[in-house]
Amino acid sequence: MRFTFVTLFPQIVEGYFSASILARAIEVGHMAIDFVNPRDYSTNRYKKVDEPMIGGGAGMLMSPQPLDDALTSLREASPDAHVVFLSPVGKPFRQNDAKRLAKKEHLVLVAGRYEGIDERIVELHADEIFSIGDYVLTGGELPAMVLCDAVARNLPGVLGNSESLETESFEEEFLEAPSFTKPDLYREKGIVSEFLKGNHSKIAAIKNRMAWAKTKYFRPDLIQRAKAKA
Ligand code: SAM
């Protein structure tokens, strides 16, 4: 799968993909990343990419022409590309979106800067708009990386053990149950003794109960959502 980051600051993104699981996924060809910088498309003699807001308002906006030309040229070269804008006003990005988007061939992730992007460009080019949470960041690069990472984990072959996907948080309506590793006793804290006995169905039942309790405490909204769906 191909990911294109549309960003004024590709250097922010590059480092993230140079180590660990995603670097390996790129190396062996499970995914590819590339960059388009709207500044390269600016027809302004100083390569300007921002303008003050019309009608007042603090700060600058990303101006239409460089982004429009960058995205038009991307779409011409890759007509099936799915274009996602990152914005605090988008719909909340969830695990089921990550799974759905993992089936696309080419995902284009558009990162805003300054006070955001001229709305006409969003209307012209966005197939979807996602927010990664109810807070405002200085730019869309982190949200684009978040989205890319969450999608990439669902690509075949990226995670060594695909079973780890199945038991993770958000796969069902629950968060993941608490997990432990060696040693059995750490700073006088033990673990659920049943975990040491190797009865897998018993362990699964205990983990289910723990996952439920954890979800009820931290994310009661997930339980409500599951009830509403049932
Ligand atoms: N003025 C905008 C607003 O109030 O909605 C915020 C603009 S923000 C400073 C600049 C860019 O950061 C946005 O265009 C977007 O790409 C990105 N961004 C910031 N917070 C985000 C979030 N929670 N989810 C997704 N993208 C976000």
mmCIF file of C-alpha atoms and ligand atoms in Angstrom:
data_model
loop_
_atom_site.group_PDB
_atom_site.id
_atom_site.type_symbol
_atom_site.label_atom_id
_atom_site.label_comp_id
_atom_site.label_asym_id
_atom_site.label_seq_id
_atom_site.Cartn_x
_atom_site.Cartn_y
_atom_site.Cartn_z
ATOM 1 C CA MET A 1 0.000 0.000 0.000
ATOM 2 C CA ARG A 2 1.187 3.481 -0.810
ATOM 3 C CA PHE A 3 0.936 6.462 1.579
ATOM 4 C CA THR A 4 1.563 9.987 0.323
ATOM 5 C CA PHE A 5 2.034 12.721 2.905
ATOM 6 C CA VAL A 6 1.097 16.171 1.652
ATOM 7 C CA THR A 7 3.009 18.414 3.988
ATOM 8 C CA LEU A 8 5.052 21.599 4.157
ATOM 9 C CA PHE A 9 7.388 19.765 6.564
ATOM 10 C CA PRO A 10 8.285 16.283 5.266
ATOM 11 C CA GLN A 11 11.296 16.203 7.589
ATOM 12 C CA ILE A 12 8.919 15.926 10.578
ATOM 13 C CA VAL A 13 7.468 12.728 9.161
ATOM 14 C CA GLU A 14 10.524 11.025 7.667
ATOM 15 C CA GLY A 15 12.183 10.076 10.937
ATOM 16 C CA TYR A 16 9.183 8.137 12.185
ATOM 17 C CA PHE A 17 9.470 5.637 9.344
ATOM 18 C CA SER A 18 13.212 5.118 9.640
ATOM 19 C CA ALA A 19 13.138 2.654 12.558
ATOM 20 C CA SER A 20 11.368 -0.384 13.929
ATOM 21 C CA ILE A 21 8.339 -2.183 12.495
ATOM 22 C CA LEU A 22 7.336 0.353 9.860
ATOM 23 C CA ALA A 23 10.895 0.781 8.538
ATOM 24 C CA ARG A 24 10.991 -2.997 8.078
ATOM 25 C CA ALA A 25 7.535 -2.963 6.429
ATOM 26 C CA ILE A 26 8.851 -0.415 3.926
ATOM 27 C CA GLU A 27 12.085 -2.338 3.383
ATOM 28 C CA VAL A 28 10.308 -5.588 2.498
ATOM 29 C CA GLY A 29 7.658 -3.858 0.367
ATOM 30 C CA HIS A 30 4.485 -4.169 2.458
ATOM 31 C CA MET A 31 4.083 -0.395 2.232
ATOM 32 C CA ALA A 32 5.699 2.644 0.640
ATOM 33 C CA ILE A 33 5.700 6.279 1.685
ATOM 34 C CA ASP A 34 6.369 9.409 -0.331
ATOM 35 C CA PHE A 35 5.948 13.138 0.061
ATOM 36 C CA VAL A 36 4.422 16.052 -1.796
ATOM 37 C CA ASN A 37 5.275 19.539 -0.607
ATOM 38 C CA PRO A 38 2.659 22.154 -1.614
ATOM 39 C CA ARG A 39 5.422 24.765 -1.541
ATOM 40 C CA ASP A 40 6.913 23.151 -4.642
ATOM 41 C CA TYR A 41 3.650 23.980 -6.454
ATOM 42 C CA SER A 42 3.391 27.608 -5.364
ATOM 43 C CA THR A 43 3.298 29.972 -8.320
ATOM 44 C CA ASN A 44 4.233 32.863 -6.033
ATOM 45 C CA ARG A 45 7.719 34.182 -6.804
ATOM 46 C CA TYR A 46 8.690 33.751 -3.135
ATOM 47 C CA LYS A 47 7.022 30.292 -2.918
ATOM 48 C CA LYS A 48 4.513 31.666 -0.429
ATOM 49 C CA VAL A 49 1.886 29.178 0.755
ATOM 50 C CA ASP A 50 -0.136 31.166 3.317
ATOM 51 C CA GLU A 51 -2.411 34.197 3.367
ATOM 52 C CA PRO A 52 -4.335 36.127 6.041
ATOM 53 C CA MET A 53 -7.959 35.124 6.564
ATOM 54 C CA ILE A 54 -10.611 37.031 4.646
ATOM 55 C CA GLY A 55 -13.125 38.610 7.017
ATOM 56 C CA GLY A 56 -10.714 38.808 9.927
ATOM 57 C CA GLY A 57 -9.471 36.252 12.383
ATOM 58 C CA ALA A 58 -6.106 35.644 13.971
ATOM 59 C CA GLY A 59 -3.335 33.913 12.039
ATOM 60 C CA MET A 60 -2.809 32.722 8.498
ATOM 61 C CA LEU A 61 -4.420 30.020 6.361
ATOM 62 C CA MET A 62 -2.853 27.694 3.814
ATOM 63 C CA SER A 63 -3.768 29.342 0.517
ATOM 64 C CA PRO A 64 -5.717 27.447 -2.164
ATOM 65 C CA GLN A 65 -3.438 27.471 -5.228
ATOM 66 C CA PRO A 66 -0.404 25.423 -4.057
ATOM 67 C CA LEU A 67 -2.533 22.731 -2.403
ATOM 68 C CA ASP A 68 -5.026 22.601 -5.263
ATOM 69 C CA ASP A 69 -2.275 22.149 -7.844
ATOM 70 C CA ALA A 70 -0.467 19.569 -5.695
ATOM 71 C CA LEU A 71 -3.618 17.503 -5.151
ATOM 72 C CA THR A 72 -4.819 17.835 -8.745
ATOM 73 C CA SER A 73 -1.502 16.549 -10.000
ATOM 74 C CA LEU A 74 -1.580 13.688 -7.462
ATOM 75 C CA ARG A 75 -5.065 12.699 -8.559
ATOM 76 C CA GLU A 76 -4.122 12.808 -12.233
ATOM 77 C CA ALA A 77 -1.205 10.461 -11.602
ATOM 78 C CA SER A 78 -3.169 8.191 -9.244
ATOM 79 C CA PRO A 79 -6.914 8.398 -10.062
ATOM 80 C CA ASP A 80 -7.903 5.855 -7.383
ATOM 81 C CA ALA A 81 -6.052 7.647 -4.588
ATOM 82 C CA HIS A 82 -8.177 8.139 -1.464
ATOM 83 C CA VAL A 83 -7.594 11.641 -0.109
ATOM 84 C CA VAL A 84 -7.867 12.191 3.640
ATOM 85 C CA PHE A 85 -7.585 15.588 5.301
ATOM 86 C CA LEU A 86 -6.553 15.808 8.950
ATOM 87 C CA SER A 87 -8.477 18.396 10.928
ATOM 88 C CA PRO A 88 -9.900 18.945 14.424
ATOM 89 C CA VAL A 89 -13.310 19.388 12.736
ATOM 90 C CA GLY A 90 -13.179 15.923 11.114
ATOM 91 C CA LYS A 91 -14.945 12.807 12.331
ATOM 92 C CA PRO A 92 -13.140 10.949 15.120
ATOM 93 C CA PHE A 93 -10.653 8.423 13.723
ATOM 94 C CA ARG A 94 -11.321 4.907 15.066
ATOM 95 C CA GLN A 95 -9.939 1.394 14.744
ATOM 96 C CA ASN A 96 -12.649 0.364 12.273
ATOM 97 C CA ASP A 97 -11.550 3.261 10.014
ATOM 98 C CA ALA A 98 -7.966 1.984 10.214
ATOM 99 C CA LYS A 99 -9.120 -1.470 9.094
ATOM 100 C CA ARG A 100 -11.288 -0.090 6.306
ATOM 101 C CA LEU A 101 -8.571 2.215 4.961
ATOM 102 C CA ALA A 102 -6.048 -0.658 4.983
ATOM 103 C CA LYS A 103 -7.947 -2.039 1.961
ATOM 104 C CA LYS A 104 -7.118 1.026 -0.167
ATOM 105 C CA GLU A 105 -4.275 0.991 -2.688
ATOM 106 C CA HIS A 106 -3.150 4.565 -2.188
ATOM 107 C CA LEU A 107 -3.891 6.853 0.740
ATOM 108 C CA VAL A 108 -3.088 10.571 0.514
ATOM 109 C CA LEU A 109 -2.807 12.287 3.902
ATOM 110 C CA VAL A 110 -3.123 16.065 3.843
ATOM 111 C CA ALA A 111 -1.557 17.853 6.802
ATOM 112 C CA GLY A 112 -2.646 21.412 7.519
ATOM 113 C CA ARG A 113 -0.503 24.113 9.112
ATOM 114 C CA TYR A 114 -1.043 27.620 10.449
ATOM 115 C CA GLU A 115 -4.760 28.122 11.231
ATOM 116 C CA GLY A 116 -5.705 25.421 8.747
ATOM 117 C CA ILE A 117 -6.673 25.174 5.092
ATOM 118 C CA ASP A 118 -8.936 27.296 2.875
ATOM 119 C CA GLU A 119 -12.301 25.510 3.065
ATOM 120 C CA ARG A 120 -12.744 25.393 -0.727
ATOM 121 C CA ILE A 121 -9.738 23.080 -1.018
ATOM 122 C CA VAL A 122 -11.293 20.742 1.537
ATOM 123 C CA GLU A 123 -14.551 20.760 -0.450
ATOM 124 C CA LEU A 124 -12.760 20.154 -3.744
ATOM 125 C CA HIS A 125 -10.398 17.383 -2.684
ATOM 126 C CA ALA A 126 -11.320 15.640 0.583
ATOM 127 C CA ASP A 127 -12.749 12.118 0.322
ATOM 128 C CA GLU A 128 -12.794 12.026 4.125
ATOM 129 C CA ILE A 129 -11.802 14.292 7.016
ATOM 130 C CA PHE A 130 -10.524 12.853 10.288
ATOM 131 C CA SER A 131 -9.720 14.249 13.701
ATOM 132 C CA ILE A 132 -7.448 12.301 16.049
ATOM 133 C CA GLY A 133 -8.950 13.826 19.191
ATOM 134 C CA ASP A 134 -10.618 16.774 20.832
ATOM 135 C CA TYR A 135 -7.575 19.018 21.055
ATOM 136 C CA VAL A 136 -5.734 21.274 18.645
ATOM 137 C CA LEU A 137 -2.185 20.558 17.457
ATOM 138 C CA THR A 138 0.110 22.946 15.592
ATOM 139 C CA GLY A 139 0.040 20.862 12.427
ATOM 140 C CA GLY A 140 -1.424 17.840 10.696
ATOM 141 C CA GLU A 141 1.835 15.862 10.438
ATOM 142 C CA LEU A 142 1.380 14.038 13.760
ATOM 143 C CA PRO A 143 -2.266 13.177 12.986
ATOM 144 C CA ALA A 144 -1.207 11.960 9.510
ATOM 145 C CA MET A 145 1.473 9.748 11.089
ATOM 146 C CA VAL A 146 -1.033 8.448 13.637
ATOM 147 C CA LEU A 147 -3.416 7.498 10.866
ATOM 148 C CA CYS A 148 -0.700 5.925 8.714
ATOM 149 C CA ASP A 149 0.636 3.882 11.639
ATOM 150 C CA ALA A 150 -2.812 2.620 12.654
ATOM 151 C CA VAL A 151 -3.639 1.662 9.054
ATOM 152 C CA ALA A 152 -0.240 0.063 8.402
ATOM 153 C CA ARG A 153 -0.593 -2.333 11.359
ATOM 154 C CA ASN A 154 -3.599 -3.806 9.553
ATOM 155 C CA LEU A 155 -1.726 -4.508 6.318
ATOM 156 C CA PRO A 156 -0.945 -8.176 5.733
ATOM 157 C CA GLY A 157 2.567 -9.047 6.883
ATOM 158 C CA VAL A 158 3.352 -5.816 8.738
ATOM 159 C CA LEU A 159 2.976 -7.315 12.197
ATOM 160 C CA GLY A 160 4.836 -10.568 12.667
ATOM 161 C CA ASN A 161 2.011 -12.086 14.673
ATOM 162 C CA SER A 162 -1.444 -11.224 13.312
ATOM 163 C CA GLU A 163 -2.998 -12.804 16.414
ATOM 164 C CA SER A 164 -1.789 -9.765 18.355
ATOM 165 C CA LEU A 165 -4.235 -7.669 16.295
ATOM 166 C CA GLU A 166 -7.172 -9.859 17.246
ATOM 167 C CA THR A 167 -6.735 -9.475 21.001
ATOM 168 C CA GLU A 168 -5.991 -5.781 21.015
ATOM 169 C CA SER A 169 -8.058 -2.931 22.394
ATOM 170 C CA PHE A 170 -11.007 -1.839 20.205
ATOM 171 C CA GLU A 171 -11.165 -5.141 18.305
ATOM 172 C CA GLU A 172 -14.233 -6.028 20.356
ATOM 173 C CA GLU A 173 -16.149 -3.541 22.447
ATOM 174 C CA PHE A 174 -13.547 -3.842 25.218
ATOM 175 C CA LEU A 175 -10.103 -2.458 25.940
ATOM 176 C CA GLU A 176 -7.324 -5.014 26.160
ATOM 177 C CA ALA A 177 -6.975 -6.860 29.483
ATOM 178 C CA PRO A 178 -3.936 -6.087 31.679
ATOM 179 C CA SER A 179 -0.840 -8.008 30.542
ATOM 180 C CA PHE A 180 2.228 -9.224 32.440
ATOM 181 C CA THR A 181 5.677 -10.560 31.627
ATOM 182 C CA LYS A 182 8.580 -12.010 33.643
ATOM 183 C CA PRO A 183 9.330 -11.898 36.559
ATOM 184 C CA ASP A 184 6.209 -13.264 38.322
ATOM 185 C CA LEU A 185 6.954 -11.066 41.319
ATOM 186 C CA TYR A 186 8.147 -7.504 40.803
ATOM 187 C CA ARG A 187 8.632 -5.050 43.685
ATOM 188 C CA GLU A 188 6.341 -7.248 45.778
ATOM 189 C CA LYS A 189 3.643 -7.107 43.174
ATOM 190 C CA GLY A 190 2.448 -10.458 41.909
ATOM 191 C CA ILE A 191 0.229 -11.368 38.989
ATOM 192 C CA VAL A 192 -3.053 -13.291 38.772
ATOM 193 C CA SER A 193 -1.907 -16.737 39.949
ATOM 194 C CA GLU A 194 -4.117 -18.516 37.402
ATOM 195 C CA PHE A 195 -1.967 -17.001 34.610
ATOM 196 C CA LEU A 196 0.939 -19.190 35.763
ATOM 197 C CA LYS A 197 -0.982 -22.462 35.549
ATOM 198 C CA GLY A 198 -1.373 -22.654 31.766
ATOM 199 C CA ASN A 199 -5.133 -23.389 31.615
ATOM 200 C CA HIS A 200 -5.851 -21.296 28.526
ATOM 201 C CA SER A 201 -9.648 -21.289 28.652
ATOM 202 C CA LYS A 202 -9.551 -20.237 32.317
ATOM 203 C CA ILE A 203 -7.010 -17.508 31.528
ATOM 204 C CA ALA A 204 -9.167 -16.277 28.632
ATOM 205 C CA ALA A 205 -12.224 -16.079 30.931
ATOM 206 C CA ILE A 206 -10.288 -14.109 33.563
ATOM 207 C CA LYS A 207 -8.868 -11.793 30.890
ATOM 208 C CA ASN A 208 -12.370 -11.181 29.585
ATOM 209 C CA ARG A 209 -13.583 -10.134 33.031
ATOM 210 C CA MET A 210 -10.535 -7.901 33.547
ATOM 211 C CA ALA A 211 -11.034 -6.314 30.127
ATOM 212 C CA TRP A 212 -14.659 -5.587 30.967
ATOM 213 C CA ALA A 213 -13.761 -4.010 34.338
ATOM 214 C CA LYS A 214 -11.036 -1.900 32.750
ATOM 215 C CA THR A 215 -13.364 -0.710 29.985
ATOM 216 C CA LYS A 216 -16.135 0.103 32.450
ATOM 217 C CA TYR A 217 -13.713 2.207 34.489
ATOM 218 C CA PHE A 218 -11.804 4.013 31.735
ATOM 219 C CA ARG A 219 -14.203 3.980 28.769
ATOM 220 C CA PRO A 220 -17.830 3.430 29.794
ATOM 221 C CA ASP A 221 -18.772 5.055 26.463
ATOM 222 C CA LEU A 222 -17.468 1.944 24.628
ATOM 223 C CA ILE A 223 -19.819 -0.291 26.598
ATOM 224 C CA GLN A 224 -22.741 2.054 25.935
ATOM 225 C CA ARG A 225 -21.895 2.050 22.222
ATOM 226 C CA ALA A 226 -21.761 -1.753 22.133
ATOM 227 C CA LYS A 227 -25.131 -1.951 23.932
ATOM 228 C CA ALA A 228 -26.688 0.484 21.466
ATOM 229 C CA LYS A 229 -25.421 -1.637 18.542
ATOM 230 C CA ALA A 230 -26.754 -4.916 20.006
HETATM 231 N N1 SAM B 1 -8.011 26.598 13.296
HETATM 232 C C1 SAM B 1 -8.204 25.189 13.325
HETATM 233 C C2 SAM B 1 -9.408 24.847 14.200
HETATM 234 O O1 SAM B 1 -9.649 25.568 15.175
HETATM 235 O O2 SAM B 1 -10.099 23.845 13.928
HETATM 236 C C3 SAM B 1 -6.963 24.480 13.879
HETATM 237 C C4 SAM B 1 -5.820 24.478 12.935
HETATM 238 S S1 SAM B 1 -4.425 23.602 13.541
HETATM 239 C C5 SAM B 1 -3.571 24.863 14.426
HETATM 240 C C6 SAM B 1 -3.437 23.340 12.136
HETATM 241 C C7 SAM B 1 -3.558 21.968 11.490
HETATM 242 O O3 SAM B 1 -3.233 20.968 12.441
HETATM 243 C C8 SAM B 1 -4.936 21.581 10.992
HETATM 244 O O4 SAM B 1 -5.180 22.097 9.696
HETATM 245 C C9 SAM B 1 -4.875 20.074 10.991
HETATM 246 O O5 SAM B 1 -4.286 19.560 9.811
HETATM 247 C C10 SAM B 1 -3.949 19.777 12.162
HETATM 248 N N2 SAM B 1 -4.639 19.354 13.404
HETATM 249 C C11 SAM B 1 -4.622 19.989 14.590
HETATM 250 N N3 SAM B 1 -5.307 19.338 15.520
HETATM 251 C C12 SAM B 1 -5.776 18.213 14.927
HETATM 252 C C13 SAM B 1 -6.573 17.124 15.368
HETATM 253 N N4 SAM B 1 -7.032 17.055 16.620
HETATM 254 N N5 SAM B 1 -6.865 16.133 14.482
HETATM 255 C C14 SAM B 1 -6.430 16.209 13.211
HETATM 256 N N6 SAM B 1 -5.678 17.237 12.731
HETATM 257 C C15 SAM B 1 -5.354 18.221 13.564
#
